[in-house]
PDB file of C-alpha atoms in Angstrom:
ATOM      1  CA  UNK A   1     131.688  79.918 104.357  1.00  0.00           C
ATOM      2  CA  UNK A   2     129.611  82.230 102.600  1.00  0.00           C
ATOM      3  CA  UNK A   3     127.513  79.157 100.426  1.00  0.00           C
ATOM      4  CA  UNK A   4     127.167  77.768 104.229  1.00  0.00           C
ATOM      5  CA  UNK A   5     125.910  80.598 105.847  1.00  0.00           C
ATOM      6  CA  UNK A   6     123.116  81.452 103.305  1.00  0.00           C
ATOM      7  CA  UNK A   7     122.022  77.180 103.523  1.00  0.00           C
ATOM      8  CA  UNK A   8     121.817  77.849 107.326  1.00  0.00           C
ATOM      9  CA  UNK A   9     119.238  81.260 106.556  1.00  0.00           C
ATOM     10  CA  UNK A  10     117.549  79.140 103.983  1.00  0.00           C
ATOM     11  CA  UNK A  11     117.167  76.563 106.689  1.00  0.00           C
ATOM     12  CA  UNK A  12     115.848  78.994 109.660  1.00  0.00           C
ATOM     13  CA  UNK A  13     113.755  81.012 106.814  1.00  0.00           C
ATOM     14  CA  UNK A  14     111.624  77.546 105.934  1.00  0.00           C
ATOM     15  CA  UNK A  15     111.326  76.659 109.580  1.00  0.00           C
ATOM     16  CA  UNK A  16     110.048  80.013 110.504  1.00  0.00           C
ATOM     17  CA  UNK A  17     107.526  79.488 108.104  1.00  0.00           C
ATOM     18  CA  UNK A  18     105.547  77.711 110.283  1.00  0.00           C
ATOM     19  CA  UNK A  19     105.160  80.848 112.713  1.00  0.00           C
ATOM     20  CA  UNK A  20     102.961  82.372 109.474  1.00  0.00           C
ATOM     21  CA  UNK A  21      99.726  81.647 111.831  1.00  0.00           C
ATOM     22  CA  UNK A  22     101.115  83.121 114.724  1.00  0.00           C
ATOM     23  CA  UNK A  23     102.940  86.292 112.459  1.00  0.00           C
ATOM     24  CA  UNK A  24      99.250  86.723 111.588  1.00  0.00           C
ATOM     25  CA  UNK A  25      97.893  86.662 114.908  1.00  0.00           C
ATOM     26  CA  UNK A  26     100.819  89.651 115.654  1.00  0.00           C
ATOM     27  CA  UNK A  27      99.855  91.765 113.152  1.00  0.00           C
ATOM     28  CA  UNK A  28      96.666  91.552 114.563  1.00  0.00           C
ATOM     29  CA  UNK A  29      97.126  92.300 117.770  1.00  0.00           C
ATOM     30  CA  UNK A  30      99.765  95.463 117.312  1.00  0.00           C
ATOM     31  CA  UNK A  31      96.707  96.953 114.410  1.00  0.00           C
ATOM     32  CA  UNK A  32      94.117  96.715 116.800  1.00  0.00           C
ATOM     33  CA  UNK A  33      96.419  98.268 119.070  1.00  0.00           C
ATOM     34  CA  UNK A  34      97.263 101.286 117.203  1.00  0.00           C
ATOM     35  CA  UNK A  35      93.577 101.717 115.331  1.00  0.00           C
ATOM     36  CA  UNK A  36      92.188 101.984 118.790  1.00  0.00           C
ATOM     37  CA  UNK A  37      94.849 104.669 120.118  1.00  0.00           C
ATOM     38  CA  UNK A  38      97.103 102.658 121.796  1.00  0.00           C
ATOM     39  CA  UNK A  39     100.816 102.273 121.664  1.00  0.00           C
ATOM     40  CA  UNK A  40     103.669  99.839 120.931  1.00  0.00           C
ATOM     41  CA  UNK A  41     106.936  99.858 123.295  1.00  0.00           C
ATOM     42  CA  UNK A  42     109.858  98.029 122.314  1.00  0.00           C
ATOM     43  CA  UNK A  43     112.865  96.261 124.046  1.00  0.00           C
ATOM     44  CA  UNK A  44     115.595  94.508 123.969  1.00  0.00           C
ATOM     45  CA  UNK A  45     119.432  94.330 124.287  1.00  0.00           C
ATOM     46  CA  UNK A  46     122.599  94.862 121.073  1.00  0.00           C
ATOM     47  CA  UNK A  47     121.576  93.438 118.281  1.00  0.00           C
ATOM     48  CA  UNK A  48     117.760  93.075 119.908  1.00  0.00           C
ATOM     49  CA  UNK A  49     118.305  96.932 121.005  1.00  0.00           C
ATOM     50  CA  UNK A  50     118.756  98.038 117.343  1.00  0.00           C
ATOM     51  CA  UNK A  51     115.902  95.780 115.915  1.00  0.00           C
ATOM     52  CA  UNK A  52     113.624  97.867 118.437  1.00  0.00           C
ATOM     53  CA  UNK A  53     114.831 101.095 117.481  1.00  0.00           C
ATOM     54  CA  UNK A  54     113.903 100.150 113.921  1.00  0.00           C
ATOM     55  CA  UNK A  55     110.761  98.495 114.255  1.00  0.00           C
ATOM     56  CA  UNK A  56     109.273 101.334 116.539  1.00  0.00           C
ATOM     57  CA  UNK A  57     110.709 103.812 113.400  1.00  0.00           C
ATOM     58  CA  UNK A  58     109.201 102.291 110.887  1.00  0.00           C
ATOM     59  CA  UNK A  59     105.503 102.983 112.905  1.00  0.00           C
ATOM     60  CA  UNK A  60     106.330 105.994 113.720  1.00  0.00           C
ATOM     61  CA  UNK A  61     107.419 106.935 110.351  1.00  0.00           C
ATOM     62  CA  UNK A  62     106.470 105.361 107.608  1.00  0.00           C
ATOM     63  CA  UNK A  63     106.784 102.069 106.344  1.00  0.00           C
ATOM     64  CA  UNK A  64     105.680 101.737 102.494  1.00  0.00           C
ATOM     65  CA  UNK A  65     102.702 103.597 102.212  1.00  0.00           C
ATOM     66  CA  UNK A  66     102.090 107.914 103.478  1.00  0.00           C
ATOM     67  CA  UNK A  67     100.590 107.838 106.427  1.00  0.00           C
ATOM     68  CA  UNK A  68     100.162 109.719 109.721  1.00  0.00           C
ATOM     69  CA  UNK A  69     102.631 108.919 112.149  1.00  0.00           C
ATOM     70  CA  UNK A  70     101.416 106.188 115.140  1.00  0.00           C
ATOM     71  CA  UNK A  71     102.988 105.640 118.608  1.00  0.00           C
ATOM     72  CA  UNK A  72     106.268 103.480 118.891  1.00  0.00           C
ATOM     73  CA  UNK A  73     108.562 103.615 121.183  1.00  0.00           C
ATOM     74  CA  UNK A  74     112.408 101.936 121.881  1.00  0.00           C
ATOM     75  CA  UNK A  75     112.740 101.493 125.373  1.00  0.00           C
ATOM     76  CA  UNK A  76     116.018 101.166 124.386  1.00  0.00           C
ATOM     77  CA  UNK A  77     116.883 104.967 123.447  1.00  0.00           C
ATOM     78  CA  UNK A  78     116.761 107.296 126.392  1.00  0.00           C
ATOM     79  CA  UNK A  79     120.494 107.263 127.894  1.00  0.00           C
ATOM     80  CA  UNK A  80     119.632 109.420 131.152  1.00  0.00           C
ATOM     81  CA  UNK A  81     117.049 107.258 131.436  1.00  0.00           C
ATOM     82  CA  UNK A  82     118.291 103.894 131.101  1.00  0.00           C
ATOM     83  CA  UNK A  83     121.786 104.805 133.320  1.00  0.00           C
ATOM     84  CA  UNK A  84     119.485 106.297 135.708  1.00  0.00           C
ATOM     85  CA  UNK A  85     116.968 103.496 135.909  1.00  0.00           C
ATOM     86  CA  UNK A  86     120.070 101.128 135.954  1.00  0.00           C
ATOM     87  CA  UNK A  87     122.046 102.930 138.492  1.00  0.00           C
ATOM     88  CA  UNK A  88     119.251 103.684 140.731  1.00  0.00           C
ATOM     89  CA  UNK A  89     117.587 100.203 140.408  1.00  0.00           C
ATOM     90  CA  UNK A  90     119.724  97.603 138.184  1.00  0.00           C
ATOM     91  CA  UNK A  91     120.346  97.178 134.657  1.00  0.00           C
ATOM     92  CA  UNK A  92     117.927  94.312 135.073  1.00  0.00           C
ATOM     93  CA  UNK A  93     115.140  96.775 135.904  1.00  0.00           C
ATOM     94  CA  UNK A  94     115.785  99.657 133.024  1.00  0.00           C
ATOM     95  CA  UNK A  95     112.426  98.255 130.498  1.00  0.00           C
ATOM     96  CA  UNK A  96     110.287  97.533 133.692  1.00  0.00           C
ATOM     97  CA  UNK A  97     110.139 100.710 134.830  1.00  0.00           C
ATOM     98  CA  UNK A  98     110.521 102.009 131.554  1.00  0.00           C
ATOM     99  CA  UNK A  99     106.749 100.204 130.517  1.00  0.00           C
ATOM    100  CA  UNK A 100     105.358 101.277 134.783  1.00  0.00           C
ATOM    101  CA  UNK A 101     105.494 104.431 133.762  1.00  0.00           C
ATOM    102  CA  UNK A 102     104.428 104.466 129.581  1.00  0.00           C
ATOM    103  CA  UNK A 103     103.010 101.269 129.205  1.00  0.00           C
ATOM    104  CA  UNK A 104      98.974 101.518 129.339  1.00  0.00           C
ATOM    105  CA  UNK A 105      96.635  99.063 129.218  1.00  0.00           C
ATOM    106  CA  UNK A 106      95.773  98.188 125.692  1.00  0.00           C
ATOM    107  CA  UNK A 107      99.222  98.825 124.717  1.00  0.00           C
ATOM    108  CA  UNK A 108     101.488  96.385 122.862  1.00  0.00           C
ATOM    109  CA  UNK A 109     104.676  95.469 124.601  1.00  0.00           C
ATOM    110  CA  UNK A 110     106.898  93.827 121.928  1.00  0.00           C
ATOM    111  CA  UNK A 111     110.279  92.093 123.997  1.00  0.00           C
ATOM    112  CA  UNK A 112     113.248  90.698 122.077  1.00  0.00           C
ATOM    113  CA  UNK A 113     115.615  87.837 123.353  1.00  0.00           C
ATOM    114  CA  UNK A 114     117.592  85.926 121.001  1.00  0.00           C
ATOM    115  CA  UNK A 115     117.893  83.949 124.043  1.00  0.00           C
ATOM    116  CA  UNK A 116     114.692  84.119 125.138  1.00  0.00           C
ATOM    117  CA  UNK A 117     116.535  84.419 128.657  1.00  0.00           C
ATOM    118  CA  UNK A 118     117.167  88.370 129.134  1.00  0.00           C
ATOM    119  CA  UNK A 119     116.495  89.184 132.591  1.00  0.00           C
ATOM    120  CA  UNK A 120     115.662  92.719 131.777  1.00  0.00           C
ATOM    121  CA  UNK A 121     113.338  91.661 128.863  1.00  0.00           C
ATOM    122  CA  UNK A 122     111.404  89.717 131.156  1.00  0.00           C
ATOM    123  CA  UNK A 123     110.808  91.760 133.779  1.00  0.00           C
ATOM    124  CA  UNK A 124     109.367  93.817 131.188  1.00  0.00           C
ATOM    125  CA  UNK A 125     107.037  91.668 130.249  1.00  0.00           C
ATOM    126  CA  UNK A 126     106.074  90.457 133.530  1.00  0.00           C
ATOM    127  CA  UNK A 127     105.323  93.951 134.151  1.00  0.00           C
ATOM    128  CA  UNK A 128     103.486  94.423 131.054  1.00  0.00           C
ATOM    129  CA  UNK A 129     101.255  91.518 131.785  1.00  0.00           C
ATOM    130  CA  UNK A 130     100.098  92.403 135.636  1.00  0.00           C
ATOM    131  CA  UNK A 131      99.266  95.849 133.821  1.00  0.00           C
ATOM    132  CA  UNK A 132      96.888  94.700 130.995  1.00  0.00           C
ATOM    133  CA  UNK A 133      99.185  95.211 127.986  1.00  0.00           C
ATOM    134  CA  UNK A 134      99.516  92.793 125.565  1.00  0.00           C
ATOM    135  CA  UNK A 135     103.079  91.190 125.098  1.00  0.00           C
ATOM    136  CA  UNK A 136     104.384  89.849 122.002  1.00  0.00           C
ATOM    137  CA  UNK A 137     107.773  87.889 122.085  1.00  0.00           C
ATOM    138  CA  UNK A 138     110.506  87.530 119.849  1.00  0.00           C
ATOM    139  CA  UNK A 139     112.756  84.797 120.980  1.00  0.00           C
ATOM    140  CA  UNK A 140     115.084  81.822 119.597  1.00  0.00           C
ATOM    141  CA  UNK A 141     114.374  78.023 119.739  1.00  0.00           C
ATOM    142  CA  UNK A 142     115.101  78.316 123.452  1.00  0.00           C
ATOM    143  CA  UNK A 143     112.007  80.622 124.491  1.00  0.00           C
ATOM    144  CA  UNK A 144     109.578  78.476 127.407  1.00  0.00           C
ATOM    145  CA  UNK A 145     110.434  81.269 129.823  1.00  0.00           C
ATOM    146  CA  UNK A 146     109.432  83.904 127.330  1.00  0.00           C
ATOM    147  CA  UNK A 147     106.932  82.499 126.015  1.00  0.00           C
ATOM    148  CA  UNK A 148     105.245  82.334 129.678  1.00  0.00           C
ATOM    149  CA  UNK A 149     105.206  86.031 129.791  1.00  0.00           C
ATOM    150  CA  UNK A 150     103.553  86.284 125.927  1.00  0.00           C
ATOM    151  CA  UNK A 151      99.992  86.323 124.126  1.00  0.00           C
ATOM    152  CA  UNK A 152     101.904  85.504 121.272  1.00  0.00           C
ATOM    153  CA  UNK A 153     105.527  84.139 121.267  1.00  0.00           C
ATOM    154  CA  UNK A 154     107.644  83.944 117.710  1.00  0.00           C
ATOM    155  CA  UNK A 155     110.405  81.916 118.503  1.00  0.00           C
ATOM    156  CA  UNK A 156     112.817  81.105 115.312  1.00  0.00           C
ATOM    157  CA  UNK A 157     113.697  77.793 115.358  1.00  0.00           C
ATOM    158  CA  UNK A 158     117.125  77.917 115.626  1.00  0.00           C
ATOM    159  CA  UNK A 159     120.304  78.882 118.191  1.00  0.00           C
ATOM    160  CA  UNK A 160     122.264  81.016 116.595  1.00  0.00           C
ATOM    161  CA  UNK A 161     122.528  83.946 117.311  1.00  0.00           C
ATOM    162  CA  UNK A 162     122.387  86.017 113.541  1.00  0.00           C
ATOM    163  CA  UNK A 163     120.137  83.119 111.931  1.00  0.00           C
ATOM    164  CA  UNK A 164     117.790  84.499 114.601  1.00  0.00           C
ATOM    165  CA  UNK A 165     118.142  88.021 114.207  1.00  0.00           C
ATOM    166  CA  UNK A 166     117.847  87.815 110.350  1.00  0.00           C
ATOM    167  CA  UNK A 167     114.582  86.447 111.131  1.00  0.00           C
ATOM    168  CA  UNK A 168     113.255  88.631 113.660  1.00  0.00           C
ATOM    169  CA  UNK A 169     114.032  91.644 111.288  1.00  0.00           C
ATOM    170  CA  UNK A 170     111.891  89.159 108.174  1.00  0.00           C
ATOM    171  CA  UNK A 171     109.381  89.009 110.704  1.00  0.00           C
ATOM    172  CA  UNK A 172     109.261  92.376 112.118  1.00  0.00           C
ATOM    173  CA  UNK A 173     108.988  94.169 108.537  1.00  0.00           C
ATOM    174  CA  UNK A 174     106.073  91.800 108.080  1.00  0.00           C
ATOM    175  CA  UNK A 175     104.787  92.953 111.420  1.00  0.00           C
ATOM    176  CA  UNK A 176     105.115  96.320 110.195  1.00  0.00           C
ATOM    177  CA  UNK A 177     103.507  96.206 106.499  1.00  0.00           C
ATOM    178  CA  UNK A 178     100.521  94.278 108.270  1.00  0.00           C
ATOM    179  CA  UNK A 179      99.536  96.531 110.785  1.00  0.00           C
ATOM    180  CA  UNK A 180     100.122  99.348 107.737  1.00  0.00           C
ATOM    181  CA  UNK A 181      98.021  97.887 105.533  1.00  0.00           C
ATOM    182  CA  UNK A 182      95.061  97.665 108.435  1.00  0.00           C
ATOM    183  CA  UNK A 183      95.606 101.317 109.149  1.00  0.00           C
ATOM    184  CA  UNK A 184      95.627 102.812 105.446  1.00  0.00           C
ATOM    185  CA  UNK A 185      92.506 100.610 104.859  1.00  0.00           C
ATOM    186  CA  UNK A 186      90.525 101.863 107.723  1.00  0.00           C
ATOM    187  CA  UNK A 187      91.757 105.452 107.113  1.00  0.00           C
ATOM    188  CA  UNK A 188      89.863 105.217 103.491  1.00  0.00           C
TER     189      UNK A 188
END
């Protein structure tokens, strides 16, 4: 088992490969985000959930290099405010509101679906478009109805569900080291 499941990362990881352009194009658009004072907000659900939490930490933070800190935010983190949200309005509703009343125009929204089909991650994004933010997906093979919501889309081609999430993490640390290196760069 263990032989197979590192053939089936080896076999997402050089099909991926071919998102390099749009990775690029990513990194672009979350540094010119944060180098003109706007902000990223993350979402998704489990796995997705935890993926935003650390992605949004390691802007916030730090990721290689000393830094100031720069705003990220899991949508994913506020318990009062997601139980409220989902009590009040649906669960289906607790990042949409969430991005009404952070998101900004100029912002980055970044939405994760292993699925691509999360009905809350959606709406978020559908919100975050009408409101001038850009959206940037991170979906599996499956993602048209992402996609349709995104500026930029990275959808790993495969359906499973951890093949996926090992490369959405890949591609997220990328994510993170490129908008990094733009910041440290223009801070010189």
């Amino acid at each position: 088992m263990i032989a197979e499941r590192m053939a089936e990362h080896e076999a997402v990881l050089q099909g991926t490969k071919a998102l390099e352009p749009l990775l690029a194009a990513a990194g672009s658009m979350v540094s010119e985000a944060l180098l003109t004072g706007h902000k990223i907000l993350f979402c998704g659900n489990g796995g997705s959930a935890a993926d935003a939490q650390h992605m949004a930490a390691e802007i916030m933070g730090r990721f290689q290099a000393e830094r100031e800190p720069y705003p990220a935010l899991a949508l994913t983190v506020d318990t009062s405010v997601l139980t409220a949200i989902g009590n009040d309005y649906g669960y289906e509703a607790v990042f949409a509101r969430q991005v009404r009343g952070l998101g900004r125009e100029g912002d980055v929204l970044v939405g994760i679906s292993t699925s691509g089909t999360s009905r809350n991650v959606l709406a978020a994004l559908a919100v975050a478009k009408k409101m001038g933010l850009k959206c940037l997906g991170f979906s599996g093979a499956k993602s048209e109805q992402m996609a349709s919501f995104c500026d930029i889309c990275l959808a790993v081609p495969s359906t499973v569900t951890a093949r996926i999430q090992e490369m959405h993490i890949m591609m997220g640390h990328i994510l993170c080291e490129i908008a990094e290196t733009a910041i440290v760069r223009q801070k010189k």
